[in-house]
Amino acid sequence: LAKTTQPISMDSYEGQEVNITCSHNNIATNDYITWYQQFPSQGPRFIIQGYKTKVTNEVASLFIPADRKSSTLSLPRVSLSDTAVYYCLVGDFYAGNMLTFGGGTRLMVKP
Amino acid sequence: DAGVIQSPRHEVTEMGQEVTLRCKPISGHDYLFWYRQTMMRGLELLIYFNNNVPIDDSGMPEDRFSAKMPNASFSTLKIQPSEPRDSAVYFCASSLPSGSGSEQFFGPGTRLTVL
């Protein structure tokens, strides 16, 4: 089971780009990297998923280096509404090991 | 699609009472998950089902907890008897995996308070 390590908290200001890095040194060949966002009093919401290199969608980008031992979630030009907890998950869904949410990173966006 | 539906949204009960939480997954999703979230322990997976069959219940804390999925559109999580330490937000999620990756869709949660 690939263990993930991410910062407990981060602060940013509106309009800035935020990069949250997750370390997963023992990632396995079949493992995917998935990021979720959770607002207070809501369930987590899928943001982005990737296997290697770079993935981009309308919300974020995910950068994965060649060795896949880490990944970086990039949020462009954050706003106050991006204040949330961000979770990095690593695993192979069919192996049943992509279901462990760590402590997450609490992002605070300030005006 | 209405998304994952959970009921009730809030439940307050007294210690020793039976509590039943309900979940309706997104139509067509063949995986269903039950999670519990507390400040101390974060988000914990309790059990998950595939095609209505329990696959892994190793996260179920005690025999007081039980979960069923009688059909593809309904699941229950029951606590009997309930204890104050069961107070938490319980989330249900469903998924339709694609390859080894997956996106889970979470419901709004049930906030359980056991007095």
PDB file of N, CA and C in Angstrom, chain A residues 3-106:
ATOM      1  N   LYS A   3       2.048   4.646   0.727  1.00  0.00           N
ATOM      2  CA  LYS A   3       1.749   5.656   1.727  1.00  0.00           C
ATOM      3  C   LYS A   3       2.018   7.022   1.135  1.00  0.00           C
ATOM      4  N   THR A   4       1.179   7.975   1.462  1.00  0.00           N
ATOM      5  CA  THR A   4       1.350   9.331   0.945  1.00  0.00           C
ATOM      6  C   THR A   4       1.678  10.296   2.066  1.00  0.00           C
ATOM      7  N   THR A   5       2.465  11.282   1.732  1.00  0.00           N
ATOM      8  CA  THR A   5       2.827  12.347   2.665  1.00  0.00           C
ATOM      9  C   THR A   5       2.593  13.674   1.978  1.00  0.00           C
ATOM     10  N   GLN A   6       1.823  14.533   2.621  1.00  0.00           N
ATOM     11  CA  GLN A   6       1.552  15.858   2.082  1.00  0.00           C
ATOM     12  C   GLN A   6       1.539  16.853   3.225  1.00  0.00           C
ATOM     13  N   PRO A   7       1.780  18.128   2.911  1.00  0.00           N
ATOM     14  CA  PRO A   7       1.810  19.129   3.996  1.00  0.00           C
ATOM     15  C   PRO A   7       0.459  19.206   4.699  1.00  0.00           C
ATOM     16  N   ILE A   8       0.515  19.477   5.992  1.00  0.00           N
ATOM     17  CA  ILE A   8      -0.713  19.558   6.768  1.00  0.00           C
ATOM     18  C   ILE A   8      -1.541  20.766   6.368  1.00  0.00           C
ATOM     19  N   SER A   9      -0.867  21.880   6.116  1.00  0.00           N
ATOM     20  CA  SER A   9      -1.589  23.106   5.776  1.00  0.00           C
ATOM     21  C   SER A   9      -0.750  24.000   4.890  1.00  0.00           C
ATOM     22  N   MET A  10      -1.449  24.872   4.162  1.00  0.00           N
ATOM     23  CA  MET A  10      -0.812  25.867   3.309  1.00  0.00           C
ATOM     24  C   MET A  10      -1.685  27.112   3.298  1.00  0.00           C
ATOM     25  N   ASP A  11      -1.030  28.248   3.179  1.00  0.00           N
ATOM     26  CA  ASP A  11      -1.737  29.517   3.028  1.00  0.00           C
ATOM     27  C   ASP A  11      -1.401  30.124   1.674  1.00  0.00           C
ATOM     28  N   SER A  12      -2.362  30.805   1.097  1.00  0.00           N
ATOM     29  CA  SER A  12      -2.124  31.500  -0.159  1.00  0.00           C
ATOM     30  C   SER A  12      -3.013  32.731  -0.209  1.00  0.00           C
ATOM     31  N   TYR A  13      -2.852  33.508  -1.271  1.00  0.00           N
ATOM     32  CA  TYR A  13      -3.675  34.687  -1.473  1.00  0.00           C
ATOM     33  C   TYR A  13      -4.425  34.564  -2.794  1.00  0.00           C
ATOM     34  N   GLU A  14      -5.514  35.239  -2.855  1.00  0.00           N
ATOM     35  CA  GLU A  14      -6.319  35.210  -4.079  1.00  0.00           C
ATOM     36  C   GLU A  14      -5.477  35.579  -5.292  1.00  0.00           C
ATOM     37  N   GLY A  15      -5.716  34.867  -6.380  1.00  0.00           N
ATOM     38  CA  GLY A  15      -5.022  35.169  -7.622  1.00  0.00           C
ATOM     39  C   GLY A  15      -3.694  34.456  -7.797  1.00  0.00           C
ATOM     40  N   GLN A  16      -3.187  33.861  -6.708  1.00  0.00           N
ATOM     41  CA  GLN A  16      -1.910  33.161  -6.817  1.00  0.00           C
ATOM     42  C   GLN A  16      -2.102  31.736  -7.312  1.00  0.00           C
ATOM     43  N   GLU A  17      -1.031  31.159  -7.819  1.00  0.00           N
ATOM     44  CA  GLU A  17      -1.026  29.753  -8.168  1.00  0.00           C
ATOM     45  C   GLU A  17      -0.579  28.967  -6.934  1.00  0.00           C
ATOM     46  N   VAL A  18      -1.268  27.887  -6.667  1.00  0.00           N
ATOM     47  CA  VAL A  18      -0.939  27.062  -5.503  1.00  0.00           C
ATOM     48  C   VAL A  18      -0.492  25.687  -5.980  1.00  0.00           C
ATOM     49  N   ASN A  19       0.609  25.239  -5.454  1.00  0.00           N
ATOM     50  CA  ASN A  19       1.117  23.905  -5.766  1.00  0.00           C
ATOM     51  C   ASN A  19       1.200  23.071  -4.488  1.00  0.00           C
ATOM     52  N   ILE A  20       0.517  21.955  -4.480  1.00  0.00           N
ATOM     53  CA  ILE A  20       0.546  21.058  -3.324  1.00  0.00           C
ATOM     54  C   ILE A  20       1.225  19.771  -3.764  1.00  0.00           C
ATOM     55  N   THR A  21       2.288  19.425  -3.080  1.00  0.00           N
ATOM     56  CA  THR A  21       3.049  18.234  -3.443  1.00  0.00           C
ATOM     57  C   THR A  21       2.747  17.071  -2.516  1.00  0.00           C
ATOM     58  N   CYS A  22       2.642  15.911  -3.105  1.00  0.00           N
ATOM     59  CA  CYS A  22       2.390  14.679  -2.365  1.00  0.00           C
ATOM     60  C   CYS A  22       3.530  13.708  -2.652  1.00  0.00           C
ATOM     61  N   SER A  23       4.096  13.149  -1.610  1.00  0.00           N
ATOM     62  CA  SER A  23       5.165  12.158  -1.763  1.00  0.00           C
ATOM     63  C   SER A  23       4.593  10.758  -1.628  1.00  0.00           C
ATOM     64  N   HIS A  24       4.994   9.888  -2.534  1.00  0.00           N
ATOM     65  CA  HIS A  24       4.533   8.487  -2.491  1.00  0.00           C
ATOM     66  C   HIS A  24       5.669   7.620  -3.005  1.00  0.00           C
ATOM     67  N   ASN A  25       6.666   7.430  -2.166  1.00  0.00           N
ATOM     68  CA  ASN A  25       7.914   6.783  -2.578  1.00  0.00           C
ATOM     69  C   ASN A  25       7.754   5.328  -3.006  1.00  0.00           C
ATOM     70  N   ASN A  26       6.768   4.622  -2.433  1.00  0.00           N
ATOM     71  CA  ASN A  26       6.640   3.211  -2.768  1.00  0.00           C
ATOM     72  C   ASN A  26       5.455   2.954  -3.688  1.00  0.00           C
ATOM     73  N   ILE A  27       5.198   3.873  -4.573  1.00  0.00           N
ATOM     74  CA  ILE A  27       4.105   3.704  -5.533  1.00  0.00           C
ATOM     75  C   ILE A  27       4.373   2.484  -6.408  1.00  0.00           C
ATOM     76  N   ALA A  28       3.329   1.726  -6.691  1.00  0.00           N
ATOM     77  CA  ALA A  28       3.471   0.503  -7.478  1.00  0.00           C
ATOM     78  C   ALA A  28       3.137   0.763  -8.946  1.00  0.00           C
ATOM     79  N   THR A  29       3.525  -0.170  -9.775  1.00  0.00           N
ATOM     80  CA  THR A  29       3.398  -0.008 -11.223  1.00  0.00           C
ATOM     81  C   THR A  29       1.968   0.297 -11.656  1.00  0.00           C
ATOM     82  N   ASN A  30       0.999  -0.365 -11.043  1.00  0.00           N
ATOM     83  CA  ASN A  30      -0.394  -0.200 -11.462  1.00  0.00           C
ATOM     84  C   ASN A  30      -1.119   0.940 -10.741  1.00  0.00           C
ATOM     85  N   ASP A  31      -0.434   1.619  -9.859  1.00  0.00           N
ATOM     86  CA  ASP A  31      -1.094   2.646  -9.051  1.00  0.00           C
ATOM     87  C   ASP A  31      -1.370   3.919  -9.852  1.00  0.00           C
ATOM     88  N   TYR A  32      -2.543   4.471  -9.592  1.00  0.00           N
ATOM     89  CA  TYR A  32      -2.909   5.783 -10.095  1.00  0.00           C
ATOM     90  C   TYR A  32      -2.807   6.803  -8.966  1.00  0.00           C
ATOM     91  N   ILE A  33      -2.741   8.070  -9.332  1.00  0.00           N
ATOM     92  CA  ILE A  33      -2.673   9.166  -8.359  1.00  0.00           C
ATOM     93  C   ILE A  33      -3.931   9.998  -8.529  1.00  0.00           C
ATOM     94  N   THR A  34      -4.646  10.158  -7.432  1.00  0.00           N
ATOM     95  CA  THR A  34      -5.928  10.855  -7.487  1.00  0.00           C
ATOM     96  C   THR A  34      -5.976  11.935  -6.410  1.00  0.00           C
ATOM     97  N   TRP A  35      -6.538  13.069  -6.752  1.00  0.00           N
ATOM     98  CA  TRP A  35      -6.707  14.159  -5.797  1.00  0.00           C
ATOM     99  C   TRP A  35      -8.188  14.471  -5.611  1.00  0.00           C
ATOM    100  N   TYR A  36      -8.538  14.676  -4.342  1.00  0.00           N
ATOM    101  CA  TYR A  36      -9.897  15.059  -3.980  1.00  0.00           C
ATOM    102  C   TYR A  36      -9.856  16.375  -3.207  1.00  0.00           C
ATOM    103  N   GLN A  37     -10.972  17.078  -3.258  1.00  0.00           N
ATOM    104  CA  GLN A  37     -11.152  18.346  -2.550  1.00  0.00           C
ATOM    105  C   GLN A  37     -12.355  18.187  -1.621  1.00  0.00           C
ATOM    106  N   GLN A  38     -12.226  18.681  -0.408  1.00  0.00           N
ATOM    107  CA  GLN A  38     -13.355  18.613   0.509  1.00  0.00           C
ATOM    108  C   GLN A  38     -13.590  19.955   1.187  1.00  0.00           C
ATOM    109  N   PHE A  39     -14.823  20.445   1.016  1.00  0.00           N
ATOM    110  CA  PHE A  39     -15.244  21.654   1.703  1.00  0.00           C
ATOM    111  C   PHE A  39     -15.900  21.254   3.021  1.00  0.00           C
ATOM    112  N   PRO A  40     -15.929  22.169   3.975  1.00  0.00           N
ATOM    113  CA  PRO A  40     -16.595  21.855   5.248  1.00  0.00           C
ATOM    114  C   PRO A  40     -18.034  21.417   5.032  1.00  0.00           C
ATOM    115  N   SER A  41     -18.417  20.408   5.759  1.00  0.00           N
ATOM    116  CA  SER A  41     -19.783  19.881   5.752  1.00  0.00           C
ATOM    117  C   SER A  41     -20.190  19.267   4.408  1.00  0.00           C
ATOM    118  N   GLN A  42     -19.214  18.897   3.603  1.00  0.00           N
ATOM    119  CA  GLN A  42     -19.505  18.219   2.341  1.00  0.00           C
ATOM    120  C   GLN A  42     -18.621  16.992   2.200  1.00  0.00           C
ATOM    121  N   GLY A  43     -19.023  16.091   1.319  1.00  0.00           N
ATOM    122  CA  GLY A  43     -18.191  14.954   1.014  1.00  0.00           C
ATOM    123  C   GLY A  43     -17.067  15.348   0.070  1.00  0.00           C
ATOM    124  N   PRO A  44     -16.000  14.559   0.042  1.00  0.00           N
ATOM    125  CA  PRO A  44     -14.911  14.852  -0.890  1.00  0.00           C
ATOM    126  C   PRO A  44     -15.393  14.855  -2.334  1.00  0.00           C
ATOM    127  N   ARG A  45     -14.721  15.652  -3.143  1.00  0.00           N
ATOM    128  CA  ARG A  45     -15.063  15.750  -4.551  1.00  0.00           C
ATOM    129  C   ARG A  45     -13.821  15.510  -5.387  1.00  0.00           C
ATOM    130  N   PHE A  46     -13.946  14.656  -6.380  1.00  0.00           N
ATOM    131  CA  PHE A  46     -12.826  14.333  -7.273  1.00  0.00           C
ATOM    132  C   PHE A  46     -12.358  15.595  -7.997  1.00  0.00           C
ATOM    133  N   ILE A  47     -11.028  15.778  -8.041  1.00  0.00           N
ATOM    134  CA  ILE A  47     -10.473  16.900  -8.791  1.00  0.00           C
ATOM    135  C   ILE A  47      -9.802  16.416 -10.066  1.00  0.00           C
ATOM    136  N   ILE A  48      -8.864  15.495  -9.917  1.00  0.00           N
ATOM    137  CA  ILE A  48      -8.045  15.102 -11.050  1.00  0.00           C
ATOM    138  C   ILE A  48      -7.365  13.780 -10.755  1.00  0.00           C
ATOM    139  N   GLN A  49      -7.032  13.068 -11.796  1.00  0.00           N
ATOM    140  CA  GLN A  49      -6.348  11.777 -11.656  1.00  0.00           C
ATOM    141  C   GLN A  49      -5.334  11.612 -12.771  1.00  0.00           C
ATOM    142  N   GLY A  50      -4.217  10.959 -12.448  1.00  0.00           N
ATOM    143  CA  GLY A  50      -3.202  10.747 -13.467  1.00  0.00           C
ATOM    144  C   GLY A  50      -2.357   9.525 -13.184  1.00  0.00           C
ATOM    145  N   TYR A  51      -1.629   9.120 -14.193  1.00  0.00           N
ATOM    146  CA  TYR A  51      -0.715   7.983 -14.047  1.00  0.00           C
ATOM    147  C   TYR A  51       0.743   8.438 -14.228  1.00  0.00           C
ATOM    148  N   LYS A  52       0.983   9.260 -15.242  1.00  0.00           N
ATOM    149  CA  LYS A  52       2.327   9.778 -15.447  1.00  0.00           C
ATOM    150  C   LYS A  52       2.261  11.119 -16.190  1.00  0.00           C
ATOM    151  N   THR A  53       3.347  11.773 -16.249  1.00  0.00           N
ATOM    152  CA  THR A  53       3.553  13.076 -16.915  1.00  0.00           C
ATOM    153  C   THR A  53       2.575  14.122 -16.392  1.00  0.00           C
ATOM    154  N   LYS A  54       1.805  14.734 -17.277  1.00  0.00           N
ATOM    155  CA  LYS A  54       0.961  15.846 -16.881  1.00  0.00           C
ATOM    156  C   LYS A  54      -0.467  15.625 -17.340  1.00  0.00           C
ATOM    157  N   VAL A  55      -1.375  15.961 -16.432  1.00  0.00           N
ATOM    158  CA  VAL A  55      -2.796  15.915 -16.743  1.00  0.00           C
ATOM    159  C   VAL A  55      -3.390  17.274 -16.412  1.00  0.00           C
ATOM    160  N   THR A  56      -4.236  17.767 -17.275  1.00  0.00           N
ATOM    161  CA  THR A  56      -4.874  19.068 -17.030  1.00  0.00           C
ATOM    162  C   THR A  56      -6.359  18.974 -17.312  1.00  0.00           C
ATOM    163  N   ASN A  57      -7.147  19.571 -16.437  1.00  0.00           N
ATOM    164  CA  ASN A  57      -8.572  19.711 -16.715  1.00  0.00           C
ATOM    165  C   ASN A  57      -8.970  21.155 -16.422  1.00  0.00           C
ATOM    166  N   GLU A  58     -10.240  21.408 -16.389  1.00  0.00           N
ATOM    167  CA  GLU A  58     -10.704  22.793 -16.253  1.00  0.00           C
ATOM    168  C   GLU A  58     -10.471  23.344 -14.852  1.00  0.00           C
ATOM    169  N   VAL A  59     -10.117  22.485 -13.935  1.00  0.00           N
ATOM    170  CA  VAL A  59      -9.962  22.908 -12.540  1.00  0.00           C
ATOM    171  C   VAL A  59      -8.508  22.980 -12.113  1.00  0.00           C
ATOM    172  N   ALA A  60      -7.712  21.991 -12.530  1.00  0.00           N
ATOM    173  CA  ALA A  60      -6.354  21.877 -12.004  1.00  0.00           C
ATOM    174  C   ALA A  60      -5.453  21.163 -12.992  1.00  0.00           C
ATOM    175  N   SER A  61      -4.178  21.149 -12.630  1.00  0.00           N
ATOM    176  CA  SER A  61      -3.188  20.350 -13.353  1.00  0.00           C
ATOM    177  C   SER A  61      -2.499  19.437 -12.367  1.00  0.00           C
ATOM    178  N   LEU A  62      -2.083  18.302 -12.874  1.00  0.00           N
ATOM    179  CA  LEU A  62      -1.377  17.321 -12.052  1.00  0.00           C
ATOM    180  C   LEU A  62      -0.069  16.992 -12.751  1.00  0.00           C
ATOM    181  N   PHE A  63       1.023  17.232 -12.033  1.00  0.00           N
ATOM    182  CA  PHE A  63       2.340  16.977 -12.577  1.00  0.00           C
ATOM    183  C   PHE A  63       2.936  15.756 -11.887  1.00  0.00           C
ATOM    184  N   ILE A  64       3.383  14.814 -12.693  1.00  0.00           N
ATOM    185  CA  ILE A  64       3.955  13.574 -12.161  1.00  0.00           C
ATOM    186  C   ILE A  64       5.308  13.363 -12.818  1.00  0.00           C
ATOM    187  N   PRO A  65       6.405  13.364 -12.034  1.00  0.00           N
ATOM    188  CA  PRO A  65       7.723  13.161 -12.634  1.00  0.00           C
ATOM    189  C   PRO A  65       7.887  11.728 -13.111  1.00  0.00           C
ATOM    190  N   ALA A  66       8.944  11.498 -13.842  1.00  0.00           N
ATOM    191  CA  ALA A  66       9.166  10.189 -14.459  1.00  0.00           C
ATOM    192  C   ALA A  66       9.241   9.057 -13.432  1.00  0.00           C
ATOM    193  N   ASP A  67       9.812   9.312 -12.260  1.00  0.00           N
ATOM    194  CA  ASP A  67       9.927   8.235 -11.277  1.00  0.00           C
ATOM    195  C   ASP A  67       8.634   8.000 -10.502  1.00  0.00           C
ATOM    196  N   ARG A  68       7.675   8.897 -10.656  1.00  0.00           N
ATOM    197  CA  ARG A  68       6.341   8.784 -10.048  1.00  0.00           C
ATOM    198  C   ARG A  68       6.358   8.724  -8.523  1.00  0.00           C
ATOM    199  N   LYS A  69       7.437   9.102  -7.910  1.00  0.00           N
ATOM    200  CA  LYS A  69       7.510   9.030  -6.446  1.00  0.00           C
ATOM    201  C   LYS A  69       6.903  10.248  -5.768  1.00  0.00           C
ATOM    202  N   SER A  70       6.441  11.180  -6.549  1.00  0.00           N
ATOM    203  CA  SER A  70       5.751  12.341  -6.004  1.00  0.00           C
ATOM    204  C   SER A  70       4.798  12.853  -7.071  1.00  0.00           C
ATOM    205  N   SER A  71       3.919  13.736  -6.672  1.00  0.00           N
ATOM    206  CA  SER A  71       3.041  14.393  -7.642  1.00  0.00           C
ATOM    207  C   SER A  71       2.704  15.769  -7.092  1.00  0.00           C
ATOM    208  N   THR A  72       2.382  16.680  -8.001  1.00  0.00           N
ATOM    209  CA  THR A  72       2.054  18.044  -7.581  1.00  0.00           C
ATOM    210  C   THR A  72       0.730  18.459  -8.186  1.00  0.00           C
ATOM    211  N   LEU A  73      -0.176  18.836  -7.324  1.00  0.00           N
ATOM    212  CA  LEU A  73      -1.451  19.397  -7.742  1.00  0.00           C
ATOM    213  C   LEU A  73      -1.273  20.895  -7.882  1.00  0.00           C
ATOM    214  N   SER A  74      -1.614  21.437  -9.028  1.00  0.00           N
ATOM    215  CA  SER A  74      -1.469  22.866  -9.270  1.00  0.00           C
ATOM    216  C   SER A  74      -2.838  23.492  -9.492  1.00  0.00           C
ATOM    217  N   LEU A  75      -3.140  24.479  -8.673  1.00  0.00           N
ATOM    218  CA  LEU A  75      -4.396  25.221  -8.784  1.00  0.00           C
ATOM    219  C   LEU A  75      -4.070  26.625  -9.280  1.00  0.00           C
ATOM    220  N   PRO A  76      -4.477  26.970 -10.489  1.00  0.00           N
ATOM    221  CA  PRO A  76      -4.131  28.288 -11.030  1.00  0.00           C
ATOM    222  C   PRO A  76      -5.033  29.381 -10.465  1.00  0.00           C
ATOM    223  N   ARG A  77      -4.460  30.473 -10.092  1.00  0.00           N
ATOM    224  CA  ARG A  77      -5.221  31.663  -9.688  1.00  0.00           C
ATOM    225  C   ARG A  77      -6.357  31.314  -8.711  1.00  0.00           C
ATOM    226  N   VAL A  78      -5.974  30.930  -7.525  1.00  0.00           N
ATOM    227  CA  VAL A  78      -6.971  30.497  -6.551  1.00  0.00           C
ATOM    228  C   VAL A  78      -7.842  31.666  -6.103  1.00  0.00           C
ATOM    229  N   SER A  79      -9.036  31.303  -5.663  1.00  0.00           N
ATOM    230  CA  SER A  79      -9.959  32.278  -5.093  1.00  0.00           C
ATOM    231  C   SER A  79     -10.318  31.822  -3.686  1.00  0.00           C
ATOM    232  N   LEU A  80     -11.050  32.665  -2.986  1.00  0.00           N
ATOM    233  CA  LEU A  80     -11.437  32.323  -1.615  1.00  0.00           C
ATOM    234  C   LEU A  80     -12.191  31.001  -1.570  1.00  0.00           C
ATOM    235  N   SER A  81     -12.939  30.714  -2.613  1.00  0.00           N
ATOM    236  CA  SER A  81     -13.748  29.495  -2.647  1.00  0.00           C
ATOM    237  C   SER A  81     -12.912  28.226  -2.804  1.00  0.00           C
ATOM    238  N   ASP A  82     -11.633  28.371  -3.035  1.00  0.00           N
ATOM    239  CA  ASP A  82     -10.750  27.200  -3.115  1.00  0.00           C
ATOM    240  C   ASP A  82     -10.247  26.781  -1.735  1.00  0.00           C
ATOM    241  N   THR A  83     -10.607  27.520  -0.710  1.00  0.00           N
ATOM    242  CA  THR A  83     -10.258  27.130   0.660  1.00  0.00           C
ATOM    243  C   THR A  83     -10.945  25.807   0.979  1.00  0.00           C
ATOM    244  N   ALA A  84     -10.126  24.789   1.248  1.00  0.00           N
ATOM    245  CA  ALA A  84     -10.653  23.435   1.421  1.00  0.00           C
ATOM    246  C   ALA A  84      -9.522  22.531   1.873  1.00  0.00           C
ATOM    247  N   VAL A  85      -9.852  21.279   2.100  1.00  0.00           N
ATOM    248  CA  VAL A  85      -8.834  20.263   2.370  1.00  0.00           C
ATOM    249  C   VAL A  85      -8.634  19.454   1.092  1.00  0.00           C
ATOM    250  N   TYR A  86      -7.387  19.231   0.737  1.00  0.00           N
ATOM    251  CA  TYR A  86      -7.049  18.512  -0.482  1.00  0.00           C
ATOM    252  C   TYR A  86      -6.346  17.202  -0.109  1.00  0.00           C
ATOM    253  N   TYR A  87      -6.877  16.109  -0.654  1.00  0.00           N
ATOM    254  CA  TYR A  87      -6.352  14.775  -0.343  1.00  0.00           C
ATOM    255  C   TYR A  87      -5.679  14.163  -1.568  1.00  0.00           C
ATOM    256  N   CYS A  88      -4.555  13.543  -1.336  1.00  0.00           N
ATOM    257  CA  CYS A  88      -3.835  12.798  -2.368  1.00  0.00           C
ATOM    258  C   CYS A  88      -4.014  11.308  -2.071  1.00  0.00           C
ATOM    259  N   LEU A  89      -4.474  10.563  -3.045  1.00  0.00           N
ATOM    260  CA  LEU A  89      -4.627   9.115  -2.894  1.00  0.00           C
ATOM    261  C   LEU A  89      -3.812   8.419  -3.972  1.00  0.00           C
ATOM    262  N   VAL A  90      -3.193   7.322  -3.599  1.00  0.00           N
ATOM    263  CA  VAL A  90      -2.392   6.550  -4.546  1.00  0.00           C
ATOM    264  C   VAL A  90      -2.775   5.089  -4.430  1.00  0.00           C
ATOM    265  N   GLY A  91      -3.033   4.451  -5.559  1.00  0.00           N
ATOM    266  CA  GLY A  91      -3.335   3.031  -5.486  1.00  0.00           C
ATOM    267  C   GLY A  91      -3.935   2.506  -6.771  1.00  0.00           C
ATOM    268  N   ASP A  92      -4.224   1.242  -6.716  1.00  0.00           N
ATOM    269  CA  ASP A  92      -4.859   0.518  -7.813  1.00  0.00           C
ATOM    270  C   ASP A  92      -6.258   0.166  -7.359  1.00  0.00           C
ATOM    271  N   PHE A  93      -7.240   0.758  -7.979  1.00  0.00           N
ATOM    272  CA  PHE A  93      -8.610   0.581  -7.492  1.00  0.00           C
ATOM    273  C   PHE A  93      -8.997  -0.884  -7.409  1.00  0.00           C
ATOM    274  N   TYR A  94      -8.661  -1.642  -8.421  1.00  0.00           N
ATOM    275  CA  TYR A  94      -9.095  -3.040  -8.439  1.00  0.00           C
ATOM    276  C   TYR A  94      -8.375  -3.891  -7.395  1.00  0.00           C
ATOM    277  N   ALA A  95      -7.247  -3.391  -6.912  1.00  0.00           N
ATOM    278  CA  ALA A  95      -6.569  -4.082  -5.815  1.00  0.00           C
ATOM    279  C   ALA A  95      -7.139  -3.645  -4.477  1.00  0.00           C
ATOM    280  N   GLY A  96      -8.066  -2.708  -4.513  1.00  0.00           N
ATOM    281  CA  GLY A  96      -8.717  -2.255  -3.283  1.00  0.00           C
ATOM    282  C   GLY A  96      -7.863  -1.376  -2.419  1.00  0.00           C
ATOM    283  N   ASN A  97      -6.828  -0.775  -2.986  1.00  0.00           N
ATOM    284  CA  ASN A  97      -5.950   0.024  -2.137  1.00  0.00           C
ATOM    285  C   ASN A  97      -5.910   1.489  -2.540  1.00  0.00           C
ATOM    286  N   MET A  98      -6.953   1.932  -3.222  1.00  0.00           N
ATOM    287  CA  MET A  98      -7.010   3.354  -3.566  1.00  0.00           C
ATOM    288  C   MET A  98      -8.074   4.038  -2.712  1.00  0.00           C
ATOM    289  N   LEU A  99      -8.294   3.498  -1.561  1.00  0.00           N
ATOM    290  CA  LEU A  99      -9.432   3.948  -0.784  1.00  0.00           C
ATOM    291  C   LEU A  99      -9.026   4.519   0.557  1.00  0.00           C
ATOM    292  N   THR A 100      -7.756   4.820   0.718  1.00  0.00           N
ATOM    293  CA  THR A 100      -7.257   5.343   1.987  1.00  0.00           C
ATOM    294  C   THR A 100      -6.975   6.831   1.861  1.00  0.00           C
ATOM    295  N   PHE A 101      -7.747   7.606   2.590  1.00  0.00           N
ATOM    296  CA  PHE A 101      -7.542   9.043   2.631  1.00  0.00           C
ATOM    297  C   PHE A 101      -6.620   9.361   3.810  1.00  0.00           C
ATOM    298  N   GLY A 102      -5.534  10.053   3.528  1.00  0.00           N
ATOM    299  CA  GLY A 102      -4.648  10.489   4.599  1.00  0.00           C
ATOM    300  C   GLY A 102      -5.216  11.729   5.269  1.00  0.00           C
ATOM    301  N   GLY A 103      -4.343  12.481   5.876  1.00  0.00           N
ATOM    302  CA  GLY A 103      -4.776  13.667   6.610  1.00  0.00           C
ATOM    303  C   GLY A 103      -5.129  14.841   5.721  1.00  0.00           C
ATOM    304  N   GLY A 104      -4.623  14.836   4.504  1.00  0.00           N
ATOM    305  CA  GLY A 104      -4.928  15.928   3.593  1.00  0.00           C
ATOM    306  C   GLY A 104      -4.143  17.187   3.885  1.00  0.00           C
ATOM    307  N   THR A 105      -4.250  18.147   2.972  1.00  0.00           N
ATOM    308  CA  THR A 105      -3.631  19.466   3.130  1.00  0.00           C
ATOM    309  C   THR A 105      -4.736  20.501   3.234  1.00  0.00           C
ATOM    310  N   ARG A 106      -4.707  21.232   4.324  1.00  0.00           N
ATOM    311  CA  ARG A 106      -5.723  22.273   4.529  1.00  0.00           C
ATOM    312  C   ARG A 106      -5.220  23.555   3.887  1.00  0.00           C
TER     313      ARG A 106
END
